[in-house]
Amino acid sequence: MSQPPPLTPASVVWLRREGGVAHFPGLARPRCIRCARYSEAQRDELWRLLSSAEAGRAAGREEAQGADRRRFCLSVEDADGASLWSLTLAEEALPGGLLEWWRRADDEAKNEGDP
């Protein structure tokens, strides 16, 4: 697919880490970003990072894949859970800001008891 759709309060962004030599359930658990919890400026920042990830993949910045390589699967869903956009890329190609969103989503889930 091409660029991610604009993020609205109804959007849900999923960040999932896969692969690697060892499996760590805490790192493999999908992270959910419910856009309704964030301001328009924060949603715009997240959208720019998702677009940057797509642009990096399209420009060929994707690293060689292997059994021991970690990948990030990114997706955007609407409020009904319908997939609007998805992308899988090597962890090395992930914009640093998205990794920070991934970490924050984990912290929020721990604090709020989200699945």
Coordinates of C-alpha atoms in Angstrom, one line a residue:
M1 CA 0.0 0.0 0.0
S2 CA 1.0 3.6 -0.1
Q3 CA 0.8 6.3 2.6
P4 CA -1.1 5.6 5.8
P5 CA -4.5 7.2 6.0
P6 CA -5.0 10.4 8.1
L7 CA -5.3 9.5 11.8
T8 CA -8.5 10.5 13.3
P9 CA -9.7 10.1 16.9
A10 CA -11.4 6.8 15.7
S11 CA -8.1 5.4 14.3
V12 CA -6.2 2.6 16.1
V13 CA -2.5 2.0 15.3
W14 CA -1.0 -1.4 16.0
L15 CA 2.8 -1.9 16.4
R16 CA 4.0 -5.5 16.6
R17 CA 7.6 -6.7 16.9
E18 CA 8.3 -10.1 15.3
G19 CA 11.3 -12.4 14.8
G20 CA 14.7 -12.4 16.5
V21 CA 16.8 -15.3 17.9
A22 CA 14.9 -15.6 21.1
H23 CA 11.2 -15.1 21.8
F24 CA 10.3 -12.7 24.6
P25 CA 6.5 -12.6 25.1
G26 CA 6.7 -9.0 26.5
L27 CA 8.5 -7.8 23.4
A28 CA 6.3 -9.7 21.0
R29 CA 3.0 -8.5 22.5
P30 CA 1.2 -6.1 20.0
R31 CA 1.1 -2.5 21.2
C32 CA -2.1 -0.5 20.6
I33 CA -2.3 3.2 20.1
R34 CA -5.8 4.5 20.4
C35 CA -5.7 7.8 18.6
A36 CA -8.7 9.2 20.6
R37 CA -6.3 9.6 23.6
Y38 CA -4.0 12.0 21.7
S39 CA -4.2 15.5 20.4
E40 CA -4.4 16.4 16.8
A41 CA -0.7 17.5 16.9
Q42 CA 0.3 14.1 18.4
R43 CA -1.7 12.2 15.8
D44 CA 0.0 14.3 13.1
E45 CA 3.4 13.4 14.5
L46 CA 2.5 9.7 14.5
W47 CA 1.2 9.9 11.0
R48 CA 4.5 11.6 9.8
L49 CA 6.4 8.8 11.4
L50 CA 4.3 6.1 9.7
S51 CA 4.7 7.9 6.4
S52 CA 8.4 8.1 7.0
A53 CA 8.5 4.3 7.6
E54 CA 6.6 3.7 4.3
A55 CA 8.9 6.1 2.4
G56 CA 12.0 4.4 3.8
R57 CA 10.7 1.0 2.7
A58 CA 9.8 2.3 -0.7
A59 CA 13.3 3.9 -1.1
G60 CA 14.9 0.5 -0.4
R61 CA 16.2 1.2 3.1
E62 CA 15.0 -2.1 4.2
E63 CA 17.8 -4.3 5.5
A64 CA 18.3 -7.9 4.4
Q65 CA 16.0 -10.3 6.1
G66 CA 17.0 -13.4 8.0
A67 CA 15.7 -15.8 10.6
D68 CA 17.4 -13.9 13.4
R69 CA 16.2 -10.4 12.2
R70 CA 13.5 -8.5 14.0
R71 CA 10.7 -6.9 12.1
F72 CA 8.0 -4.4 13.0
C73 CA 4.5 -4.9 11.6
L74 CA 2.6 -1.6 11.6
S75 CA -1.1 -1.2 10.9
V76 CA -3.9 1.3 11.1
E77 CA -7.5 0.2 11.7
D78 CA -10.7 2.1 11.8
A79 CA -13.0 2.1 14.9
D80 CA -14.6 -1.2 13.7
G81 CA -11.3 -3.0 13.4
A82 CA -11.1 -2.9 9.6
S83 CA -7.5 -2.7 8.3
L84 CA -6.8 0.5 6.4
W85 CA -3.1 0.3 6.0
S86 CA -0.2 -2.0 7.0
L87 CA 3.5 -2.3 6.6
T88 CA 6.2 -4.7 7.7
L89 CA 9.8 -3.5 7.9
A90 CA 13.2 -4.4 9.5
E91 CA 13.7 -3.0 12.9
E92 CA 16.8 -1.2 11.6
A93 CA 14.6 0.7 9.1
L94 CA 12.1 1.8 11.7
P95 CA 12.1 5.5 12.4
G96 CA 13.3 6.1 16.0
G97 CA 10.2 8.1 16.9
L98 CA 8.0 5.0 16.2
L99 CA 10.1 3.0 18.6
E100 CA 9.4 5.6 21.2
W101 CA 5.6 5.4 20.5
W102 CA 5.9 1.6 20.8
R103 CA 7.5 2.0 24.2
R104 CA 4.9 4.5 25.4
A105 CA 2.1 2.3 24.2
D106 CA 3.6 -0.5 26.4
D107 CA 3.8 1.8 29.4
E108 CA 0.2 2.9 28.9
A109 CA -1.0 -0.7 28.7
K110 CA 0.7 -1.6 31.9
N111 CA -0.7 1.5 33.7
E112 CA -4.3 1.0 32.4
G113 CA -4.5 -2.8 32.2
D114 CA -5.2 -2.8 28.5
P115 CA -4.9 -6.3 26.8

